[in-house]
Amino acid sequence: MIRDPETFNILLDTVSRLVREKLIPREEEVTEADEIPADIVADMRTMGLFGLTIPEEYGGLGFTSEEEVLTSMALCYASPVFRSRVGTNTGIGAQGIVIDGTAEQKQKYLPRLATGEITGAFALTEPESGSDAGSLKTTARRDGDYYVLNGTKRYITNAPEAGVFTVMARTDLQSKDAKGVSAFIVERNTPGLSVGPADRKMGQRGSHTADVIFDNVRVPVSSIIGGKEGQGFKTAMKVLDKARLNIAAVCVGAAERLLDEALRYAKERQQFGKPIAEFQLVQAMLADSKAEIYAARSMVLEAARKKDNGTSITMEASCAKLFASEMVGRVADRAVQIHGGAGYMQASAVERLYRDVRLFRLFEGTSQIQQLVIARHMLRGD
Ligand code: CAA
């Protein structure tokens, strides 16, 4: 659903201009420095990108799902690390509070998350609990009016930048599965909370992940999301439903960029006396990529519209994430292939993007987890 097409198109044009005039020209700089320059973060703040999906009453833009995915596609025409800086905040870093938070929690955190004054991060994964998220071991032991958190979270996007974390921890200490898990809002400066050094990753330079360590971190009882124990795993899954659809949109944006890079190169590069774009084997790679991007784009938009109509899209989000993340992997591979040796060189955007997009088949649920979610829904007859 697009609430006001005229206003929305103006914003989308502004995002596209930002992408072409400011973000793409500075991708190399971001890769070299492993940092998004402060002036770009400031520009993204001014445009409201940190609060895209936070309700308007809390200072965000209150985007519908369709508006959100179209914006992510446009933004991810530039390196996906720019989206990661804002998207993790407006997405998994804030949505636990948006979806399940109490009125007081929303009032306390959402306005500052919406402006980008503080960055939110989502702390689910642990050293021994990745795909089997319900088996997490971080504990939250009740002690009077407080909970005491102990444990380690791993690969937490934006942890070095974060001011507030949504932390899934076990409140039923006897339990071993999803039922004993609760979600907490934990502020960065809480004593006992520390962030490890930034991870050295295959790609996505400029977007940071790190361990978050909880050593007897005391948080007030009021920081449990929704005020009720045992709901944290469901909160995390609801957040991921939304996030997975958005990652599918991110994949579409990145694939469109990769294909444009490949097409431009194919038209310029001469071999056997003519541009390689005139050879049918190259055309086949371009055409397959175009068709697959169109399919992914259509899936994402259909699922987003369904969500805006109030229908649960758990299965559709997994279908879109599975297809789009695998699709962008194939498109990236073809883009490198079309570039030949030039695509293997670090000076080439497709070499960098090839490594960046590999992440999309892994995070926010691997392709195999998406298959599992889809099959479970099919077997249940949903
Ligand atoms: N919405 C609401 N509730 C949901 C739900 C959803 N989408 N999915 C599950 N639930 C509920 C179930 O109904 C069930 O409730 P009841 O007990 O009341 O019946 C409860 O949650 C437990 O569900 P399951 O039995 O299905 O749980 P499971 O242990 O079998 O796990 C899983 C299911 C799909 C495998 C899940 O563990 C999963 O998604 N794993 C992947 C984790 C993941 O995506 N991690 C990514 C971390 S974030 C990230 O990567 C980004 C970053 O940068 C940090």
mmCIF file of C-alpha atoms in Angstrom, residues 82-378:
data_model
loop_
_atom_site.group_PDB
_atom_site.id
_atom_site.type_symbol
_atom_site.label_atom_id
_atom_site.label_comp_id
_atom_site.label_asym_id
_atom_site.label_seq_id
_atom_site.Cartn_x
_atom_site.Cartn_y
_atom_site.Cartn_z
ATOM 1 C CA PHE A 82 24.653 2.041 3.545
ATOM 2 C CA ARG A 83 21.297 0.299 4.004
ATOM 3 C CA SER A 84 22.753 -1.797 6.786
ATOM 4 C CA ARG A 85 23.593 1.347 8.774
ATOM 5 C CA VAL A 86 19.984 2.580 8.710
ATOM 6 C CA GLY A 87 18.034 -0.587 7.944
ATOM 7 C CA THR A 88 19.216 -2.518 10.974
ATOM 8 C CA ASN A 89 18.067 0.393 13.099
ATOM 9 C CA THR A 90 14.646 0.924 11.587
ATOM 10 C CA GLY A 91 14.292 -2.860 11.091
ATOM 11 C CA ILE A 92 15.446 -5.502 13.560
ATOM 12 C CA GLY A 93 16.882 -2.927 15.983
ATOM 13 C CA ALA A 94 13.558 -1.168 16.586
ATOM 14 C CA GLN A 95 10.809 -3.529 15.461
ATOM 15 C CA GLY A 96 10.738 -5.611 18.654
ATOM 16 C CA ILE A 97 9.651 -2.446 20.480
ATOM 17 C CA VAL A 98 7.321 -1.332 17.650
ATOM 18 C CA ILE A 99 5.577 -4.716 17.435
ATOM 19 C CA ASP A 100 5.435 -5.882 21.050
ATOM 20 C CA GLY A 101 6.678 -3.020 23.262
ATOM 21 C CA THR A 102 4.567 -1.414 25.981
ATOM 22 C CA ALA A 103 3.368 2.195 25.551
ATOM 23 C CA GLU A 104 6.125 3.358 27.962
ATOM 24 C CA GLN A 105 8.835 1.449 26.075
ATOM 25 C CA LYS A 106 7.704 2.936 22.769
ATOM 26 C CA GLN A 107 7.634 6.429 24.225
ATOM 27 C CA LYS A 108 11.057 6.032 25.783
ATOM 28 C CA TYR A 109 12.995 4.605 22.832
ATOM 29 C CA LEU A 110 11.232 5.038 19.489
ATOM 30 C CA PRO A 111 11.584 8.833 19.098
ATOM 31 C CA ARG A 112 15.356 8.614 19.576
ATOM 32 C CA LEU A 113 15.635 5.578 17.290
ATOM 33 C CA ALA A 114 13.541 7.349 14.636
ATOM 34 C CA THR A 115 15.893 10.330 14.430
ATOM 35 C CA GLY A 116 18.992 8.149 14.504
ATOM 36 C CA GLU A 117 20.116 9.776 17.753
ATOM 37 C CA ILE A 118 20.569 6.220 18.995
ATOM 38 C CA THR A 119 21.079 3.101 16.897
ATOM 39 C CA GLY A 120 19.303 -0.125 17.713
ATOM 40 C CA ALA A 121 20.714 -3.646 17.305
ATOM 41 C CA PHE A 122 19.141 -7.106 17.542
ATOM 42 C CA ALA A 123 20.938 -9.670 19.692
ATOM 43 C CA LEU A 124 19.658 -13.198 19.072
ATOM 44 C CA THR A 125 22.544 -15.273 17.683
ATOM 45 C CA GLU A 126 25.074 -16.830 20.078
ATOM 46 C CA PRO A 127 28.289 -18.826 19.631
ATOM 47 C CA GLU A 128 26.380 -22.115 19.938
ATOM 48 C CA SER A 129 22.936 -21.020 18.792
ATOM 49 C CA GLY A 130 22.500 -19.791 15.234
ATOM 50 C CA SER A 131 19.823 -21.550 13.172
ATOM 51 C CA ASP A 132 18.475 -23.214 16.340
ATOM 52 C CA ALA A 133 17.700 -19.822 17.848
ATOM 53 C CA GLY A 134 15.330 -21.281 20.452
ATOM 54 C CA SER A 135 18.228 -23.089 22.166
ATOM 55 C CA LEU A 136 19.972 -19.865 23.163
ATOM 56 C CA LYS A 137 21.884 -19.928 26.444
ATOM 57 C CA THR A 138 22.083 -16.299 27.578
ATOM 58 C CA THR A 139 20.286 -16.149 30.912
ATOM 59 C CA ALA A 140 18.189 -13.456 32.575
ATOM 60 C CA ARG A 141 17.801 -14.359 36.250
ATOM 61 C CA ARG A 142 15.170 -12.453 38.208
ATOM 62 C CA ASP A 143 16.554 -10.613 41.245
ATOM 63 C CA GLY A 144 13.926 -8.443 42.942
ATOM 64 C CA ASP A 145 13.005 -5.588 40.612
ATOM 65 C CA TYR A 146 15.831 -6.491 38.238
ATOM 66 C CA TYR A 147 16.939 -9.193 35.818
ATOM 67 C CA VAL A 148 20.613 -10.133 35.713
ATOM 68 C CA LEU A 149 21.846 -11.026 32.214
ATOM 69 C CA ASN A 150 24.801 -13.301 31.490
ATOM 70 C CA GLY A 151 25.993 -14.656 28.140
ATOM 71 C CA THR A 152 27.511 -13.796 24.781
ATOM 72 C CA LYS A 153 25.790 -12.739 21.559
ATOM 73 C CA ARG A 154 27.634 -13.178 18.261
ATOM 74 C CA TYR A 155 27.780 -11.435 14.819
ATOM 75 C CA ILE A 156 25.562 -8.611 16.032
ATOM 76 C CA THR A 157 25.171 -6.084 13.227
ATOM 77 C CA ASN A 158 25.863 -2.484 14.258
ATOM 78 C CA ALA A 159 26.939 -3.579 17.767
ATOM 79 C CA PRO A 160 29.874 -1.130 17.719
ATOM 80 C CA GLU A 161 27.483 1.726 16.862
ATOM 81 C CA ALA A 162 24.484 0.642 18.934
ATOM 82 C CA GLY A 163 22.989 2.645 21.791
ATOM 83 C CA VAL A 164 20.326 0.078 22.597
ATOM 84 C CA PHE A 165 19.984 -3.679 22.083
ATOM 85 C CA THR A 166 16.976 -5.981 21.810
ATOM 86 C CA VAL A 167 18.353 -9.013 23.637
ATOM 87 C CA MET A 168 16.756 -12.443 23.666
ATOM 88 C CA ALA A 169 17.597 -14.261 26.930
ATOM 89 C CA ARG A 170 16.316 -17.233 28.876
ATOM 90 C CA THR A 171 14.122 -16.285 31.861
ATOM 91 C CA ASP A 172 12.918 -19.831 32.522
ATOM 92 C CA LEU A 173 16.263 -21.238 33.539
ATOM 93 C CA GLN A 174 14.974 -24.816 33.534
ATOM 94 C CA SER A 175 13.784 -24.613 29.913
ATOM 95 C CA LYS A 176 15.861 -25.536 26.882
ATOM 96 C CA ASP A 177 13.608 -24.347 24.043
ATOM 97 C CA ALA A 178 11.901 -21.257 22.660
ATOM 98 C CA LYS A 179 9.227 -21.156 25.380
ATOM 99 C CA GLY A 180 11.606 -19.998 28.127
ATOM 100 C CA VAL A 181 12.933 -17.001 26.178
ATOM 101 C CA SER A 182 12.116 -13.334 26.846
ATOM 102 C CA ALA A 183 13.172 -10.174 24.996
ATOM 103 C CA PHE A 184 14.819 -7.254 26.797
ATOM 104 C CA ILE A 185 15.720 -3.702 25.934
ATOM 105 C CA VAL A 186 19.274 -3.176 27.159
ATOM 106 C CA GLU A 187 21.003 0.171 26.962
ATOM 107 C CA ARG A 188 24.602 0.241 25.771
ATOM 108 C CA ASN A 189 26.002 1.991 28.832
ATOM 109 C CA THR A 190 24.611 -0.552 31.318
ATOM 110 C CA PRO A 191 27.475 -1.761 33.565
ATOM 111 C CA GLY A 192 28.697 -5.238 32.602
ATOM 112 C CA LEU A 193 27.789 -4.884 28.913
ATOM 113 C CA SER A 194 30.762 -4.834 26.575
ATOM 114 C CA VAL A 195 31.192 -5.035 22.811
ATOM 115 C CA GLY A 196 34.045 -7.069 21.323
ATOM 116 C CA PRO A 197 36.289 -5.961 18.467
ATOM 117 C CA ALA A 198 34.608 -5.643 15.067
ATOM 118 C CA ASP A 199 34.645 -8.949 13.124
ATOM 119 C CA ARG A 200 36.799 -9.283 10.009
ATOM 120 C CA LYS A 201 34.335 -10.369 7.337
ATOM 121 C CA MET A 202 34.384 -11.616 3.728
ATOM 122 C CA GLY A 203 32.635 -8.457 2.538
ATOM 123 C CA GLN A 204 30.305 -5.685 3.689
ATOM 124 C CA ARG A 205 33.206 -3.460 4.710
ATOM 125 C CA GLY A 206 31.732 -0.369 6.348
ATOM 126 C CA SER A 207 29.054 -2.413 8.113
ATOM 127 C CA HIS A 208 30.210 -3.778 11.441
ATOM 128 C CA THR A 209 29.367 -6.869 13.450
ATOM 129 C CA ALA A 210 30.761 -7.868 16.836
ATOM 130 C CA ASP A 211 30.186 -9.959 19.946
ATOM 131 C CA VAL A 212 28.129 -8.416 22.735
ATOM 132 C CA ILE A 213 29.059 -9.745 26.170
ATOM 133 C CA PHE A 214 26.777 -9.626 29.207
ATOM 134 C CA ASP A 215 28.557 -10.042 32.528
ATOM 135 C CA ASN A 216 26.037 -9.662 35.370
ATOM 136 C CA VAL A 217 24.202 -6.904 33.494
ATOM 137 C CA ARG A 218 21.341 -5.649 35.687
ATOM 138 C CA VAL A 219 18.284 -4.293 33.917
ATOM 139 C CA PRO A 220 15.024 -3.195 35.527
ATOM 140 C CA VAL A 221 11.993 -5.482 35.236
ATOM 141 C CA SER A 222 10.389 -2.771 33.085
ATOM 142 C CA SER A 223 12.865 -3.531 30.291
ATOM 143 C CA ILE A 224 11.229 -6.823 29.335
ATOM 144 C CA ILE A 225 9.531 -6.203 25.974
ATOM 145 C CA GLY A 226 5.751 -6.237 26.368
ATOM 146 C CA GLY A 227 6.141 -6.683 30.136
ATOM 147 C CA LYS A 228 5.623 -10.450 29.972
ATOM 148 C CA GLU A 229 8.084 -13.336 30.328
ATOM 149 C CA GLY A 230 8.236 -16.146 27.774
ATOM 150 C CA GLN A 231 7.210 -14.066 24.740
ATOM 151 C CA GLY A 232 10.696 -13.179 23.524
ATOM 152 C CA PHE A 233 11.153 -15.875 20.895
ATOM 153 C CA LYS A 234 7.839 -14.990 19.285
ATOM 154 C CA THR A 235 8.815 -11.322 19.310
ATOM 155 C CA ALA A 236 12.075 -12.261 17.580
ATOM 156 C CA MET A 237 10.255 -14.321 14.949
ATOM 157 C CA LYS A 238 7.757 -11.524 14.241
ATOM 158 C CA VAL A 239 10.665 -9.115 13.807
ATOM 159 C CA LEU A 240 12.320 -11.581 11.423
ATOM 160 C CA ASP A 241 9.135 -11.972 9.330
ATOM 161 C CA LYS A 242 9.353 -8.295 8.514
ATOM 162 C CA ALA A 243 13.130 -8.275 8.231
ATOM 163 C CA ARG A 244 13.307 -11.246 5.846
ATOM 164 C CA LEU A 245 10.963 -9.572 3.403
ATOM 165 C CA ASN A 246 13.058 -6.455 3.569
ATOM 166 C CA ILE A 247 16.267 -8.413 2.940
ATOM 167 C CA ALA A 248 14.588 -9.821 -0.175
ATOM 168 C CA ALA A 249 14.065 -6.208 -1.305
ATOM 169 C CA VAL A 250 17.719 -5.450 -0.509
ATOM 170 C CA CYS A 251 18.685 -8.382 -2.773
ATOM 171 C CA VAL A 252 16.566 -6.980 -5.614
ATOM 172 C CA GLY A 253 18.240 -3.558 -5.359
ATOM 173 C CA ALA A 254 21.720 -5.091 -5.298
ATOM 174 C CA ALA A 255 20.884 -7.375 -8.238
ATOM 175 C CA GLU A 256 19.625 -4.430 -10.303
ATOM 176 C CA ARG A 257 22.934 -2.659 -9.729
ATOM 177 C CA LEU A 258 24.970 -5.766 -10.588
ATOM 178 C CA LEU A 259 23.021 -6.284 -13.790
ATOM 179 C CA ASP A 260 23.425 -2.641 -14.832
ATOM 180 C CA GLU A 261 27.182 -2.930 -14.218
ATOM 181 C CA ALA A 262 27.282 -6.115 -16.315
ATOM 182 C CA LEU A 263 25.199 -4.611 -19.131
ATOM 183 C CA ARG A 264 27.316 -1.459 -19.267
ATOM 184 C CA TYR A 265 30.521 -3.507 -19.409
ATOM 185 C CA ALA A 266 29.092 -5.871 -22.041
ATOM 186 C CA LYS A 267 28.236 -2.913 -24.277
ATOM 187 C CA GLU A 268 31.668 -1.326 -23.864
ATOM 188 C CA ARG A 269 33.980 -4.331 -23.933
ATOM 189 C CA GLN A 270 35.094 -5.288 -27.433
ATOM 190 C CA GLN A 271 36.229 -8.800 -28.349
ATOM 191 C CA PHE A 272 36.390 -10.514 -31.728
ATOM 192 C CA GLY A 273 35.794 -7.084 -33.250
ATOM 193 C CA LYS A 274 32.505 -6.207 -31.540
ATOM 194 C CA PRO A 275 30.970 -5.513 -28.110
ATOM 195 C CA ILE A 276 30.600 -8.736 -26.117
ATOM 196 C CA ALA A 277 26.907 -7.815 -25.591
ATOM 197 C CA GLU A 278 26.366 -8.893 -29.196
ATOM 198 C CA PHE A 279 27.267 -12.492 -28.394
ATOM 199 C CA GLN A 280 24.289 -14.683 -27.562
ATOM 200 C CA LEU A 281 26.023 -16.527 -24.723
ATOM 201 C CA VAL A 282 26.536 -13.187 -22.955
ATOM 202 C CA GLN A 283 22.969 -12.143 -23.800
ATOM 203 C CA ALA A 284 21.691 -15.330 -22.157
ATOM 204 C CA MET A 285 23.382 -14.388 -18.880
ATOM 205 C CA LEU A 286 21.934 -10.882 -19.051
ATOM 206 C CA ALA A 287 18.448 -12.135 -19.925
ATOM 207 C CA ASP A 288 18.360 -14.812 -17.218
ATOM 208 C CA SER A 289 19.382 -12.188 -14.671
ATOM 209 C CA LYS A 290 16.710 -9.755 -15.847
ATOM 210 C CA ALA A 291 13.973 -12.381 -15.642
ATOM 211 C CA GLU A 292 15.042 -13.534 -12.181
ATOM 212 C CA ILE A 293 15.215 -9.981 -10.841
ATOM 213 C CA TYR A 294 11.733 -9.321 -12.204
ATOM 214 C CA ALA A 295 10.444 -12.459 -10.495
ATOM 215 C CA ALA A 296 12.015 -11.511 -7.148
ATOM 216 C CA ARG A 297 10.740 -7.965 -7.385
ATOM 217 C CA SER A 298 7.215 -9.191 -8.090
ATOM 218 C CA MET A 299 7.353 -11.617 -5.145
ATOM 219 C CA VAL A 300 8.537 -8.951 -2.744
ATOM 220 C CA LEU A 301 5.869 -6.469 -3.802
ATOM 221 C CA GLU A 302 3.103 -9.061 -3.652
ATOM 222 C CA ALA A 303 4.113 -10.165 -0.149
ATOM 223 C CA ALA A 304 4.460 -6.556 1.031
ATOM 224 C CA ARG A 305 0.961 -5.701 -0.223
ATOM 225 C CA LYS A 306 -0.406 -8.786 1.485
ATOM 226 C CA LYS A 307 1.239 -7.735 4.750
ATOM 227 C CA ASP A 308 -0.214 -4.240 4.383
ATOM 228 C CA ASN A 309 -3.646 -5.857 4.081
ATOM 229 C CA GLY A 310 -3.128 -7.424 7.496
ATOM 230 C CA THR A 311 -2.377 -10.987 6.381
ATOM 231 C CA SER A 312 0.394 -13.007 8.050
ATOM 232 C CA ILE A 313 3.256 -13.425 5.598
ATOM 233 C CA THR A 314 5.639 -15.678 7.524
ATOM 234 C CA MET A 315 5.757 -18.173 4.657
ATOM 235 C CA GLU A 316 5.794 -15.559 1.889
ATOM 236 C CA ALA A 317 8.637 -13.657 3.610
ATOM 237 C CA SER A 318 10.656 -16.887 3.692
ATOM 238 C CA CYS A 319 9.820 -17.611 0.029
ATOM 239 C CA ALA A 320 10.902 -14.114 -0.985
ATOM 240 C CA LYS A 321 14.084 -14.186 1.117
ATOM 241 C CA LEU A 322 15.022 -17.642 -0.156
ATOM 242 C CA PHE A 323 14.434 -16.820 -3.815
ATOM 243 C CA ALA A 324 15.837 -13.282 -3.826
ATOM 244 C CA SER A 325 19.013 -14.093 -1.875
ATOM 245 C CA GLU A 326 19.787 -17.098 -4.075
ATOM 246 C CA MET A 327 18.900 -15.003 -7.138
ATOM 247 C CA VAL A 328 21.308 -12.197 -6.272
ATOM 248 C CA GLY A 329 24.051 -14.800 -5.789
ATOM 249 C CA ARG A 330 23.486 -16.049 -9.336
ATOM 250 C CA VAL A 331 23.285 -12.514 -10.741
ATOM 251 C CA ALA A 332 26.527 -11.539 -8.974
ATOM 252 C CA ASP A 333 28.238 -14.626 -10.339
ATOM 253 C CA ARG A 334 27.106 -13.827 -13.889
ATOM 254 C CA ALA A 335 28.136 -10.189 -13.505
ATOM 255 C CA VAL A 336 31.665 -11.317 -12.589
ATOM 256 C CA GLN A 337 31.606 -13.815 -15.474
ATOM 257 C CA ILE A 338 30.617 -11.140 -17.989
ATOM 258 C CA HIS A 339 33.420 -8.907 -16.698
ATOM 259 C CA GLY A 340 35.922 -11.745 -17.159
ATOM 260 C CA GLY A 341 39.303 -11.063 -15.549
ATOM 261 C CA ALA A 342 38.276 -7.466 -14.845
ATOM 262 C CA GLY A 343 35.506 -8.766 -12.556
ATOM 263 C CA TYR A 344 38.064 -10.578 -10.409
ATOM 264 C CA MET A 345 39.986 -7.380 -9.694
ATOM 265 C CA GLN A 346 39.381 -5.398 -6.554
ATOM 266 C CA ALA A 347 38.970 -2.209 -8.555
ATOM 267 C CA SER A 348 35.738 -3.608 -9.929
ATOM 268 C CA ALA A 349 32.409 -2.901 -8.207
ATOM 269 C CA VAL A 350 31.127 -6.358 -9.124
ATOM 270 C CA GLU A 351 34.012 -8.037 -7.279
ATOM 271 C CA ARG A 352 33.056 -6.170 -4.101
ATOM 272 C CA LEU A 353 29.325 -6.715 -4.548
ATOM 273 C CA TYR A 354 29.893 -10.431 -5.234
ATOM 274 C CA ARG A 355 31.389 -10.752 -1.750
ATOM 275 C CA ASP A 356 28.834 -8.411 -0.145
ATOM 276 C CA VAL A 357 25.776 -10.306 -1.382
ATOM 277 C CA ARG A 358 27.061 -13.686 -0.181
ATOM 278 C CA LEU A 359 25.855 -12.674 3.267
ATOM 279 C CA PHE A 360 22.211 -12.560 2.209
ATOM 280 C CA ARG A 361 21.952 -16.356 1.975
ATOM 281 C CA LEU A 362 23.203 -16.595 5.555
ATOM 282 C CA PHE A 363 21.872 -13.912 7.858
ATOM 283 C CA GLU A 364 18.340 -13.401 9.124
ATOM 284 C CA GLY A 365 17.940 -17.149 8.577
ATOM 285 C CA THR A 366 19.950 -19.223 6.101
ATOM 286 C CA SER A 367 18.374 -20.469 2.864
ATOM 287 C CA GLN A 368 17.936 -23.831 4.586
ATOM 288 C CA ILE A 369 15.998 -22.209 7.461
ATOM 289 C CA GLN A 370 13.734 -20.463 4.920
ATOM 290 C CA GLN A 371 13.113 -23.857 3.252
ATOM 291 C CA LEU A 372 12.281 -25.330 6.643
ATOM 292 C CA VAL A 373 9.812 -22.505 7.454
ATOM 293 C CA ILE A 374 8.143 -22.839 4.030
ATOM 294 C CA ALA A 375 7.847 -26.625 4.289
ATOM 295 C CA ARG A 376 6.441 -26.432 7.831
ATOM 296 C CA HIS A 377 3.700 -24.114 6.611
ATOM 297 C CA MET A 378 2.950 -26.398 3.673
#
